[in-house]
Amino acid sequence: MTRNDTTPIDTTGTESDTTSAADGPALATVTRNLRERLSGIVGDERAVSPVIGFVLMFSIVIIAFTLYQVDVVPAQNAKAEFTHSQNVEEQLSELEDAIDRVSASGVSRSVTVSTGLQYPDRALAINPGTPSGSLRTSNPRSVDINNLETGDGHWDGGTFESRHLVYDANYNEYRNEPRIVIENGLSFNQFDSGYIVRSTDIISGTEIDLQLINGSSSGEYQESGDSVNVPLKSQSTSTEYLNVSSAGGTPTIELDTTLSEQAWKDVLGTDFSGADGTKRYAKFGGYTGSNPATVTVELESNQNYDFRMTEVGFRSVEKSPHYLTREDRQNRSVGSGETETVVVSARDEFGNPVSGVEVTLAGTTAPGTVTPSSAITNENGRATFTYEQTRQGAGEVEFEIAGATNARERVTYDINQHRTEGISIFSSNEVYENVGSITRMRIKNATPVIVDGCSFNATRYNNSSDFNVSDCNTTVPTLNVDFQVSPDSGNDYRGHVVLQDQDRNGEFGDGDKEISLVKFTEVKPGNNKVLAEGELDAQAVKDIFKDPVGTDLLNASNYYRGRLDIAPPDQTELDSGKIKVSNADLIVNNIRGRAVVELD
């Protein structure tokens, strides 16, 4: 008979377990050790102190760590952020300097700005997210130049677009960080409570310097991160300043701005005299609107200014020529067979030179040739031509930008008879056409002759007797010139010059028995009018026979004081303007001897 062998269940758990044979001994040992330790603690109160101490120490560590995380870490990070803010300000100052250099040189530059900040590494504490500032340009802003123009009238201001450059920090702890703004050459720190102006280089005395950032798409910029690279590209730059003055009315410059009204008053002042009595040439003229506002800079109406407006961007842009202008005086004097260099420059809407522009000869009425017929402007915006005078006379030479469609793209030079060496006069009844304007008449390099007679008389000032030299002796060295100036319009002028060395010693200007008479007459129909007559002083007589000195017959200082009769009596100077003519012919009616006449 088979018996079922079963093992009774030990309800105390000391004799039997449900664990596997492999895990049983190890688990029992662990259980037994745990019972012993617990019974030891319960039975011995001395073991409580280390546990409480451990808990207290652990709590202190946690509290200290918490305080470090809450107080020390933010304080250290705030200090790091403040230092970073100072560094960024220095880097933005370098950026301003770079804008200034690119504006003058036209050479591209780049500047790195550390917009982001890395906090110090920490073994246990936790840093907040890395702050990252941003550098960006604003929307397009207006710059209005009113009632200012250059002397040639080609540049007269207008409305232009610019952008402001803005840096915004994004710190976690430093709460007083400024927004830094650069506006057309002026920069400032903007705080919640006010402004600190960093630079005020827009106006200094009579010098105006506006530095614009391109208002088109090439002027858009927005970057952030650990650091950003700012590429500055030349778009309209120059070292030259335009000479400008009022075009009628009060000249003003109107600028869109985010700087406060009071700050602008502090920068410009509110009148043309400073608090210390110094002269100002610009003042605060008004403030309207907001976000942005518009500030008006008022200039003086009767003052010339040196004006420069440049433009930079962040991508390369080619500027188109806006007008053509002369680089030298308009009136040029050239003698037959001689050459004269004439230079024109192509300029953009800011008044700055533009290179690579084709300039062509549009036409000429002058008696000469121009070479080349076209030229390309150089890096300074200049195109150079050579004019050669092939015969006597005067006229105009006109140049234009290739494909010109309006008057501002054309410019003219006036060509007159050569003045430097003068006109050699040695034959009677000679006519020299189109000698141009005459405001000075210098006789030089003269040679006297022995003549058989003269026809001239004049009256000494305050002396009733005449200087009558109509009976020239055949043995007296004489220079006798009878000439006429005939302008295109108005009356003619007649001039007589008689020099005689009556002591026959061969020296003119020694004051010994000499005649040195000059007479100017305005030729009027039926009523000639004597303008001036007098006696040249000794030095003036000597200079007539010298080269290149000469004597200006229209300068009263070359006459003996008290021996010059001026008509009408209210005239006090022979060169007061009574004999100034333009576009004149010079007619030599009669000459005895030879001389060179130099006209200006």
Coordinates of C-alpha atoms in Angstrom, one line a residue:
M1 CA 0.0 0.0 0.0
T2 CA 1.5 3.3 -1.1
R3 CA 1.8 6.1 1.4
N4 CA 1.6 9.8 0.5
D5 CA 4.7 11.5 2.0
T6 CA 3.9 15.2 2.7
T7 CA 5.8 17.9 4.6
P8 CA 3.8 19.9 7.1
I9 CA 3.6 23.7 6.6
D10 CA 5.7 25.7 9.1
T11 CA 3.6 28.6 10.0
T12 CA 6.4 30.4 11.8
G13 CA 8.5 30.5 8.6
T14 CA 11.6 29.2 10.5
E15 CA 11.7 25.7 9.2
S16 CA 10.4 26.0 5.7
D17 CA 10.4 28.7 2.9
T18 CA 9.0 29.0 -0.6
T19 CA 12.3 30.2 -2.1
S20 CA 14.4 28.0 -4.4
A21 CA 17.1 25.9 -2.9
A22 CA 19.8 28.1 -4.7
D23 CA 18.5 31.5 -3.2
G24 CA 17.4 30.1 0.3
P25 CA 20.7 30.2 2.3
A26 CA 21.7 33.7 1.1
L27 CA 18.4 35.2 1.7
A28 CA 18.1 33.6 5.2
T29 CA 21.5 35.0 6.1
V30 CA 20.5 38.5 5.0
T31 CA 17.3 38.3 7.0
R32 CA 19.0 37.1 10.1
N33 CA 21.6 39.9 10.0
L34 CA 18.9 42.5 9.5
R35 CA 17.0 41.2 12.6
E36 CA 20.1 41.4 14.6
R37 CA 20.9 45.0 13.7
L38 CA 17.4 46.1 14.3
S39 CA 17.3 44.4 17.7
G40 CA 20.6 46.1 18.5
I41 CA 19.4 49.5 17.8
V42 CA 16.2 49.0 19.8
G43 CA 18.2 47.7 22.6
D44 CA 20.9 50.4 22.6
E45 CA 19.9 54.1 22.7
R46 CA 23.5 55.2 22.1
A47 CA 23.2 54.4 18.4
V48 CA 20.6 57.2 17.8
S49 CA 23.1 60.1 18.0
P50 CA 25.1 59.2 14.8
V51 CA 21.9 58.9 12.8
I52 CA 20.6 62.2 13.9
G53 CA 24.0 63.8 13.2
F54 CA 24.1 62.3 9.7
V55 CA 20.6 63.7 9.0
L56 CA 21.6 67.1 10.4
M57 CA 24.8 67.3 8.4
F58 CA 23.0 66.2 5.3
S59 CA 20.4 68.9 5.8
I60 CA 23.1 71.5 6.3
V61 CA 24.7 70.5 3.1
I62 CA 21.4 70.7 1.2
I63 CA 20.6 74.1 2.7
A64 CA 24.1 75.4 1.9
F65 CA 23.9 74.1 -1.7
T66 CA 20.5 75.7 -2.0
L67 CA 21.7 79.0 -0.8
Y68 CA 24.7 78.8 -3.1
Q69 CA 22.5 78.0 -6.0
V70 CA 20.0 80.7 -5.2
D71 CA 22.3 83.5 -4.1
V72 CA 26.0 83.0 -5.0
V73 CA 25.5 81.6 -8.5
P74 CA 23.2 84.5 -9.6
A75 CA 25.6 87.0 -8.1
Q76 CA 28.6 85.5 -9.9
N77 CA 26.6 85.3 -13.1
A78 CA 25.5 88.9 -12.7
K79 CA 29.1 90.0 -12.4
A80 CA 30.0 88.0 -15.5
E81 CA 27.1 89.6 -17.4
F82 CA 28.2 93.1 -16.3
T83 CA 31.8 92.4 -17.5
H84 CA 30.4 91.0 -20.7
S85 CA 28.3 94.1 -21.2
Q86 CA 31.4 96.3 -20.8
N87 CA 33.3 94.2 -23.3
V88 CA 30.4 94.5 -25.8
E89 CA 30.4 98.3 -25.4
E90 CA 34.1 98.3 -26.3
Q91 CA 33.5 96.1 -29.3
L92 CA 30.7 98.3 -30.5
S93 CA 33.1 101.3 -30.2
E94 CA 35.4 99.4 -32.5
L95 CA 32.5 98.8 -34.8
E96 CA 31.8 102.6 -34.9
D97 CA 35.5 103.2 -35.7
A98 CA 35.3 100.7 -38.5
I99 CA 32.2 102.4 -40.0
D100 CA 34.1 105.7 -39.9
R101 CA 37.1 104.1 -41.7
V102 CA 35.0 102.4 -44.3
S103 CA 33.1 105.7 -44.9
A104 CA 36.4 107.5 -45.6
S105 CA 38.5 104.8 -47.3
G106 CA 36.0 102.7 -49.1
V107 CA 37.9 99.6 -48.0
S108 CA 35.7 96.9 -46.6
R109 CA 36.2 95.8 -43.0
S110 CA 34.7 93.3 -40.5
V111 CA 34.3 93.4 -36.8
T112 CA 33.4 90.6 -34.4
V113 CA 31.0 91.3 -31.5
S114 CA 30.6 88.8 -28.7
T115 CA 26.9 88.9 -28.4
G116 CA 26.7 85.6 -26.3
L117 CA 28.1 84.8 -22.9
Q118 CA 29.5 81.5 -21.4
Y119 CA 29.0 81.3 -17.7
P120 CA 31.8 79.8 -15.5
D121 CA 31.8 76.0 -15.4
R122 CA 30.4 74.5 -12.1
A123 CA 30.9 71.0 -10.6
L124 CA 27.6 70.8 -8.8
A125 CA 25.6 74.0 -9.2
I126 CA 23.5 74.6 -12.2
N127 CA 23.8 77.6 -14.6
P128 CA 20.7 79.0 -16.3
G129 CA 20.4 79.0 -20.0
T130 CA 23.2 80.8 -21.9
P131 CA 22.3 84.4 -22.6
S132 CA 22.5 85.5 -26.2
G133 CA 22.2 89.2 -27.3
S134 CA 21.3 90.3 -30.8
L135 CA 22.7 92.9 -33.2
R136 CA 20.2 94.1 -35.8
T137 CA 19.3 97.1 -38.0
S138 CA 16.0 99.0 -37.6
N139 CA 13.5 99.5 -40.3
P140 CA 14.4 102.3 -42.9
R141 CA 14.6 105.8 -41.4
S142 CA 14.5 109.1 -43.1
V143 CA 17.3 111.7 -43.5
D144 CA 16.1 115.0 -45.0
I145 CA 18.6 117.7 -46.2
N146 CA 16.7 121.0 -46.8
N147 CA 17.9 124.3 -48.3
L148 CA 21.6 123.3 -48.7
E149 CA 23.4 123.2 -52.0
T150 CA 26.8 123.2 -53.6
G151 CA 28.0 126.3 -55.5
D152 CA 27.6 124.7 -58.9
G153 CA 24.0 123.8 -58.0
H154 CA 24.4 120.1 -59.0
W155 CA 23.8 118.8 -55.5
D156 CA 21.0 120.3 -53.4
G157 CA 20.2 117.8 -50.7
G158 CA 17.0 115.8 -50.7
T159 CA 15.5 112.8 -48.8
F160 CA 17.6 109.7 -48.1
E161 CA 17.0 106.4 -46.3
S162 CA 19.1 105.0 -43.5
R163 CA 18.9 102.4 -40.8
H164 CA 19.9 102.5 -37.1
L165 CA 22.1 99.7 -35.7
V166 CA 20.8 98.3 -32.4
Y167 CA 22.3 95.9 -29.9
D168 CA 20.0 94.3 -27.3
A169 CA 21.4 92.1 -24.5
N170 CA 19.3 89.2 -23.1
Y171 CA 20.9 88.6 -19.6
N172 CA 19.4 86.4 -16.9
E173 CA 20.6 88.5 -13.9
Y174 CA 22.0 91.9 -14.9
R175 CA 18.9 94.0 -15.1
N176 CA 20.4 97.4 -15.9
E177 CA 21.9 96.6 -19.2
P178 CA 21.6 99.3 -21.9
R179 CA 20.3 99.0 -25.4
I180 CA 23.1 100.4 -27.6
V181 CA 22.1 102.4 -30.7
I182 CA 24.1 103.9 -33.5
E183 CA 22.2 106.5 -35.5
N184 CA 23.8 108.1 -38.6
G185 CA 27.2 108.6 -36.8
L186 CA 25.7 109.4 -33.3
S187 CA 25.7 106.6 -30.7
F188 CA 24.1 106.3 -27.2
N189 CA 23.2 103.9 -24.4
Q190 CA 19.5 103.7 -23.8
F191 CA 18.3 102.7 -20.3
D192 CA 14.9 102.5 -18.8
S193 CA 15.6 105.6 -16.9
G194 CA 17.3 107.7 -19.6
Y195 CA 20.2 108.0 -22.0
I196 CA 24.0 108.3 -22.1
V197 CA 25.3 109.7 -25.4
R198 CA 28.5 107.9 -26.4
S199 CA 29.6 110.0 -29.4
T200 CA 28.4 113.2 -31.1
D201 CA 30.5 113.3 -34.3
I202 CA 27.6 114.4 -36.6
I203 CA 28.4 118.1 -36.3
S204 CA 31.7 119.7 -35.3
G205 CA 31.9 123.4 -35.9
T206 CA 31.1 124.0 -39.6
E207 CA 31.8 120.3 -40.4
I208 CA 28.9 118.0 -41.0
D209 CA 29.5 114.3 -41.2
L210 CA 26.5 111.9 -41.6
Q211 CA 27.3 108.2 -41.7
L212 CA 24.3 106.3 -43.1
I213 CA 23.6 102.5 -43.2
N214 CA 21.9 101.5 -46.4
G215 CA 18.2 101.7 -46.2
S216 CA 17.5 99.1 -48.9
S217 CA 17.7 95.3 -48.5
S218 CA 21.5 95.4 -48.5
G219 CA 21.3 97.3 -45.2
E220 CA 19.3 94.6 -43.4
Y221 CA 21.2 92.8 -40.7
Q222 CA 20.1 90.6 -37.7
E223 CA 22.4 88.1 -36.0
S224 CA 22.6 86.5 -32.5
G225 CA 24.6 83.7 -30.9
D226 CA 27.9 83.4 -29.1
S227 CA 29.5 85.9 -31.5
V228 CA 28.6 87.6 -34.7
N229 CA 30.8 88.9 -37.5
V230 CA 29.7 92.3 -38.9
P231 CA 30.9 92.7 -42.6
L232 CA 31.0 96.4 -43.5
K233 CA 30.9 97.1 -47.2
S234 CA 31.6 100.4 -48.9
Q235 CA 28.6 101.8 -50.9
S236 CA 29.1 105.5 -51.0
T237 CA 32.3 106.7 -49.4
S238 CA 34.7 109.6 -49.7
T239 CA 37.4 111.6 -47.9
E240 CA 36.2 114.7 -49.5
Y241 CA 33.7 117.2 -48.2
L242 CA 31.3 119.3 -50.2
N243 CA 31.2 123.0 -49.7
V244 CA 27.6 123.8 -49.2
S245 CA 25.5 126.9 -48.1
S246 CA 22.0 128.0 -47.9
A247 CA 19.9 127.6 -51.1
G248 CA 17.4 130.2 -49.8
G249 CA 15.5 129.8 -46.6
T250 CA 16.7 128.2 -43.4
P251 CA 18.9 125.2 -44.0
T252 CA 18.0 122.2 -41.9
I253 CA 18.7 118.5 -41.4
E254 CA 15.9 116.3 -40.2
L255 CA 16.7 112.9 -38.7
D256 CA 14.5 110.1 -37.5
T257 CA 15.7 109.2 -34.0
T258 CA 14.9 107.2 -30.9
L259 CA 17.0 109.5 -28.7
S260 CA 15.0 111.7 -26.4
E261 CA 14.2 115.4 -27.0
Q262 CA 16.2 116.5 -24.0
A263 CA 19.2 114.5 -25.0
W264 CA 19.2 116.2 -28.4
K265 CA 18.9 119.6 -26.8
D266 CA 22.0 118.7 -24.7
V267 CA 23.9 117.5 -27.8
L268 CA 23.1 120.5 -30.0
G269 CA 22.2 123.4 -27.7
T270 CA 19.2 125.5 -28.3
D271 CA 20.9 128.6 -29.8
F272 CA 23.9 129.5 -31.9
S273 CA 25.8 130.7 -28.8
G274 CA 27.1 128.3 -26.2
A275 CA 26.7 128.9 -22.4
D276 CA 30.4 129.8 -22.3
G277 CA 30.0 132.3 -25.2
T278 CA 31.5 130.0 -27.8
K279 CA 30.1 130.1 -31.3
R280 CA 27.8 127.3 -32.5
Y281 CA 27.0 126.7 -36.1
A282 CA 24.0 124.3 -35.5
K283 CA 21.3 124.2 -32.9
F284 CA 18.2 122.2 -31.9
G285 CA 15.4 123.2 -34.1
G286 CA 12.4 120.9 -33.1
Y287 CA 11.2 117.5 -32.2
T288 CA 8.1 115.7 -33.3
G289 CA 6.5 112.3 -33.2
S290 CA 7.7 109.1 -31.5
N291 CA 8.9 105.6 -32.2
P292 CA 10.8 107.0 -34.0
A293 CA 10.6 110.8 -33.5
T294 CA 12.1 113.4 -35.9
V295 CA 14.6 115.9 -34.7
T296 CA 15.4 119.0 -36.7
V297 CA 18.9 120.4 -36.7
E298 CA 18.9 124.0 -37.7
L299 CA 21.9 125.6 -39.5
E300 CA 22.9 129.2 -40.1
S301 CA 21.6 130.8 -43.4
N302 CA 24.7 132.8 -44.1
Q303 CA 27.3 130.2 -43.3
N304 CA 29.3 127.8 -45.5
Y305 CA 29.6 124.3 -44.3
D306 CA 31.9 121.3 -45.1
F307 CA 29.4 118.5 -45.7
R308 CA 29.9 114.8 -46.1
M309 CA 27.3 112.1 -46.2
T310 CA 28.5 108.5 -46.7
E311 CA 26.8 105.1 -46.7
V312 CA 27.9 101.6 -45.8
G313 CA 26.0 98.3 -45.9
F314 CA 26.5 94.6 -45.3
R315 CA 26.5 93.5 -48.9
S316 CA 28.2 95.0 -51.9
V317 CA 26.2 97.5 -53.9
E318 CA 27.3 99.5 -56.9
K319 CA 26.2 103.2 -56.9
S320 CA 25.1 104.9 -60.1
P321 CA 26.3 108.4 -61.1
H322 CA 23.9 111.1 -60.3
Y323 CA 25.6 114.2 -61.7
L324 CA 28.8 115.4 -63.4
T325 CA 30.8 118.4 -62.1
R326 CA 34.0 120.3 -62.8
E327 CA 37.1 119.8 -60.7
D328 CA 38.6 123.2 -61.4
R329 CA 37.6 126.7 -62.4
Q330 CA 35.1 127.0 -65.2
N331 CA 37.1 129.6 -67.2
R332 CA 40.3 128.2 -68.7
S333 CA 42.8 130.2 -70.7
V334 CA 44.9 128.6 -73.5
G335 CA 47.2 130.1 -76.1
S336 CA 47.5 128.9 -79.7
G337 CA 49.4 125.7 -79.9
E338 CA 49.2 125.1 -76.2
T339 CA 47.3 122.5 -74.2
E340 CA 45.2 122.6 -71.0
T341 CA 44.2 119.7 -68.8
V342 CA 40.5 119.6 -67.8
V343 CA 39.1 117.2 -65.2
V344 CA 35.5 116.3 -64.5
S345 CA 34.1 114.0 -61.8
A346 CA 31.1 111.7 -61.7
R347 CA 29.3 111.8 -58.3
D348 CA 26.4 109.9 -56.8
E349 CA 23.3 111.2 -55.0
F350 CA 25.3 111.7 -51.8
G351 CA 27.8 113.9 -53.7
N352 CA 30.6 111.3 -53.5
P353 CA 32.8 110.3 -56.4
V354 CA 31.9 107.2 -58.5
S355 CA 34.5 105.1 -60.3
G356 CA 34.1 103.2 -63.6
V357 CA 31.8 105.8 -65.2
E358 CA 32.2 106.6 -68.9
V359 CA 32.4 110.3 -69.6
T360 CA 32.2 111.5 -73.2
L361 CA 32.9 114.7 -75.1
A362 CA 29.4 116.1 -75.9
G363 CA 30.5 118.9 -78.2
T364 CA 32.7 122.0 -78.4
T365 CA 32.6 125.5 -79.9
A366 CA 36.2 126.3 -78.8
P367 CA 38.9 126.7 -81.5
G368 CA 40.7 123.5 -80.6
T369 CA 40.6 119.8 -80.1
V370 CA 39.8 117.5 -77.1
T371 CA 41.4 114.1 -76.5
P372 CA 40.4 111.5 -75.7
S373 CA 36.8 111.6 -76.9
S374 CA 35.7 109.5 -73.9
A375 CA 37.3 108.4 -70.6
I376 CA 36.5 106.2 -67.6
T377 CA 36.5 107.7 -64.2
N378 CA 39.2 106.5 -61.9
E379 CA 39.0 105.3 -58.3
N380 CA 38.5 109.0 -57.3
G381 CA 35.7 109.5 -59.7
R382 CA 37.8 111.7 -62.0
A383 CA 38.0 111.6 -65.8
T384 CA 40.8 113.6 -67.4
F385 CA 40.9 115.3 -70.9
T386 CA 43.4 117.4 -72.8
Y387 CA 42.3 120.5 -74.7
E388 CA 44.7 121.9 -77.4
Q389 CA 44.1 125.4 -78.7
T390 CA 44.7 125.3 -82.5
R391 CA 44.0 128.9 -83.2
Q392 CA 43.1 132.1 -81.4
G393 CA 39.6 132.5 -80.0
A394 CA 37.2 131.3 -77.4
G395 CA 34.4 128.9 -76.9
E396 CA 32.9 126.1 -74.8
V397 CA 33.8 122.4 -74.3
E398 CA 30.9 120.2 -72.9
F399 CA 31.2 116.8 -71.3
E400 CA 28.5 114.4 -70.3
I401 CA 28.0 111.0 -68.7
A402 CA 27.5 108.5 -71.4
G403 CA 23.8 108.2 -72.1
A404 CA 23.0 111.4 -70.2
T405 CA 19.3 112.2 -70.0
N406 CA 19.2 115.5 -68.0
A407 CA 21.2 118.6 -67.5
R408 CA 22.9 117.6 -64.2
E409 CA 24.8 114.9 -66.1
R410 CA 26.5 117.5 -68.3
V411 CA 29.2 120.1 -67.5
T412 CA 30.9 122.9 -69.5
Y413 CA 34.3 124.5 -69.5
D414 CA 34.8 128.0 -71.0
I415 CA 37.9 128.3 -73.1
N416 CA 39.4 131.8 -73.4
Q417 CA 42.5 133.4 -75.0
H418 CA 45.7 132.4 -73.1
R419 CA 46.6 134.7 -70.3
T420 CA 49.9 133.4 -68.9
E421 CA 52.3 134.6 -71.7
G422 CA 49.9 137.2 -73.1
I423 CA 49.4 138.5 -76.6
S424 CA 52.5 139.8 -78.4
I425 CA 51.6 143.1 -79.9
F426 CA 54.0 144.5 -82.6
S427 CA 51.8 145.5 -85.5
S428 CA 49.2 148.2 -85.9
N429 CA 45.6 147.3 -87.1
E430 CA 45.7 143.8 -85.5
V431 CA 42.5 142.3 -84.1
Y432 CA 42.6 139.5 -81.5
E433 CA 39.1 138.0 -81.3
N434 CA 37.4 136.5 -78.3
V435 CA 40.1 137.2 -75.7
G436 CA 37.4 136.7 -73.1
S437 CA 36.9 138.6 -69.8
I438 CA 39.2 141.5 -69.0
T439 CA 39.7 142.6 -65.4
R440 CA 43.4 143.0 -65.5
M441 CA 45.7 144.4 -68.3
R442 CA 49.4 143.8 -67.7
I443 CA 52.0 145.1 -70.1
K444 CA 55.4 143.4 -70.0
N445 CA 58.6 142.6 -72.0
A446 CA 58.3 145.8 -73.9
T447 CA 60.8 147.1 -76.5
P448 CA 60.9 150.9 -77.3
V449 CA 61.7 152.3 -80.7
I450 CA 62.9 155.6 -82.1
V451 CA 59.8 157.2 -83.6
D452 CA 59.1 160.2 -85.8
G453 CA 56.1 161.4 -84.0
C454 CA 53.4 160.7 -81.3
S455 CA 49.8 161.7 -80.9
F456 CA 48.7 161.7 -77.3
N457 CA 48.0 164.3 -74.6
A458 CA 46.7 164.0 -71.0
T459 CA 46.1 166.3 -68.0
R460 CA 48.0 165.8 -64.8
Y461 CA 45.8 165.6 -61.7
N462 CA 45.3 169.0 -60.1
N463 CA 47.3 170.6 -62.9
S464 CA 45.8 172.7 -65.6
S465 CA 48.6 172.1 -68.0
D466 CA 48.6 169.2 -70.5
F467 CA 51.1 166.5 -71.1
N468 CA 51.4 167.0 -74.8
V469 CA 53.6 164.5 -76.6
S470 CA 52.3 165.0 -80.1
D471 CA 55.7 166.2 -81.3
C472 CA 57.8 163.2 -80.4
N473 CA 61.5 163.8 -81.3
T474 CA 63.0 161.4 -83.8
T475 CA 65.8 160.6 -81.4
V476 CA 63.7 159.8 -78.3
P477 CA 63.1 156.1 -77.4
T478 CA 59.4 155.7 -77.2
L479 CA 56.7 153.0 -76.6
N480 CA 53.4 154.1 -77.9
V481 CA 50.3 151.8 -77.8
D482 CA 46.8 152.8 -78.9
F483 CA 44.4 150.0 -78.4
Q484 CA 40.6 149.3 -78.2
V485 CA 38.6 146.8 -76.2
S486 CA 35.4 145.8 -77.9
P487 CA 33.0 143.6 -75.9
D488 CA 30.1 141.7 -77.4
S489 CA 27.7 144.2 -75.8
G490 CA 28.0 147.7 -74.4
N491 CA 30.4 150.4 -75.2
D492 CA 34.0 150.1 -76.4
Y493 CA 37.0 151.3 -74.3
R494 CA 40.0 153.1 -75.7
G495 CA 43.4 153.0 -74.2
H496 CA 46.6 155.0 -74.8
V497 CA 50.0 154.4 -73.4
V498 CA 53.0 156.6 -74.0
L499 CA 56.4 156.1 -72.5
Q500 CA 59.3 158.3 -73.5
D501 CA 62.9 158.4 -72.3
Q502 CA 63.5 162.1 -73.0
D503 CA 67.0 162.3 -71.5
R504 CA 68.0 159.5 -73.9
N505 CA 70.0 157.6 -71.3
G506 CA 68.5 154.3 -72.2
E507 CA 66.9 153.8 -68.8
F508 CA 63.2 153.9 -68.4
G509 CA 61.9 154.4 -64.8
D510 CA 64.8 156.5 -63.5
G511 CA 62.4 159.5 -63.1
D512 CA 64.7 161.8 -65.1
K513 CA 62.8 163.7 -67.9
E514 CA 60.4 160.9 -68.6
I515 CA 56.9 160.7 -69.9
S516 CA 54.8 157.8 -68.6
L517 CA 51.2 158.6 -69.5
V518 CA 48.1 156.3 -69.6
K519 CA 44.6 157.3 -70.6
F520 CA 41.3 155.2 -70.7
T521 CA 38.2 156.5 -72.4
E522 CA 34.8 155.0 -72.7
V523 CA 33.7 155.3 -76.3
K524 CA 30.1 156.5 -76.4
P525 CA 28.2 157.7 -79.5
G526 CA 28.8 161.4 -79.8
N527 CA 30.2 161.7 -76.3
N528 CA 33.4 159.9 -75.3
K529 CA 33.9 159.8 -71.6
V530 CA 37.4 159.8 -70.0
L531 CA 37.5 157.2 -67.3
A532 CA 41.0 157.8 -66.0
E533 CA 44.3 159.4 -67.0
G534 CA 47.5 159.5 -65.1
E535 CA 51.2 159.0 -64.8
L536 CA 52.8 155.6 -64.0
D537 CA 55.3 155.7 -61.2
A538 CA 59.0 154.9 -61.8
Q539 CA 58.8 151.3 -60.6
A540 CA 55.8 150.6 -62.8
V541 CA 57.6 151.9 -65.8
K542 CA 60.6 149.7 -65.1
D543 CA 58.4 146.7 -64.8
I544 CA 56.8 147.2 -68.2
F545 CA 60.2 146.4 -69.7
K546 CA 60.7 143.2 -67.7
D547 CA 59.5 139.7 -68.1
P548 CA 57.7 138.1 -66.3
V549 CA 56.9 141.0 -64.0
G550 CA 55.0 143.6 -66.0
T551 CA 52.6 146.3 -64.9
D552 CA 48.8 146.2 -64.6
L553 CA 47.4 149.3 -66.2
L554 CA 44.1 148.8 -64.3
N555 CA 45.7 148.9 -60.9
A556 CA 45.7 152.4 -59.4
S557 CA 48.6 151.5 -57.1
N558 CA 50.9 151.6 -60.1
Y559 CA 50.4 155.4 -60.6
Y560 CA 51.9 158.3 -58.8
R561 CA 49.7 159.4 -56.0
G562 CA 48.3 162.8 -56.8
R563 CA 49.0 162.3 -60.5
L564 CA 46.0 160.1 -61.3
D565 CA 42.8 161.8 -62.4
I566 CA 39.8 159.6 -62.0
A567 CA 36.4 160.4 -63.6
P568 CA 33.8 160.5 -62.2
P569 CA 35.2 162.0 -58.9
D570 CA 33.4 159.4 -56.7
Q571 CA 35.7 156.7 -58.1
T572 CA 38.7 156.1 -55.9
E573 CA 40.3 153.1 -57.7
L574 CA 41.1 152.6 -61.4
D575 CA 40.3 148.9 -60.9
S576 CA 36.9 149.5 -59.3
G577 CA 35.1 147.7 -62.0
K578 CA 34.5 150.5 -64.6
I579 CA 36.6 148.7 -67.2
K580 CA 35.6 145.1 -66.6
V581 CA 34.2 143.5 -69.7
S582 CA 33.6 139.9 -70.9
N583 CA 33.8 138.2 -74.3
A584 CA 35.8 141.0 -75.7
D585 CA 38.0 141.6 -78.8
L586 CA 41.3 143.4 -78.5
I587 CA 42.0 145.8 -81.4
V588 CA 45.5 147.4 -81.8
N589 CA 44.9 150.6 -83.6
N590 CA 48.5 151.8 -83.5
I591 CA 51.8 150.7 -81.9
R592 CA 55.3 152.1 -81.9
G593 CA 57.6 149.5 -80.4
R594 CA 56.7 146.1 -79.1
A595 CA 55.1 144.7 -76.0
V596 CA 53.3 141.7 -74.6
V597 CA 49.8 142.3 -73.2
E598 CA 48.5 139.8 -70.6
L599 CA 44.8 139.9 -70.0
D600 CA 42.8 138.4 -67.1

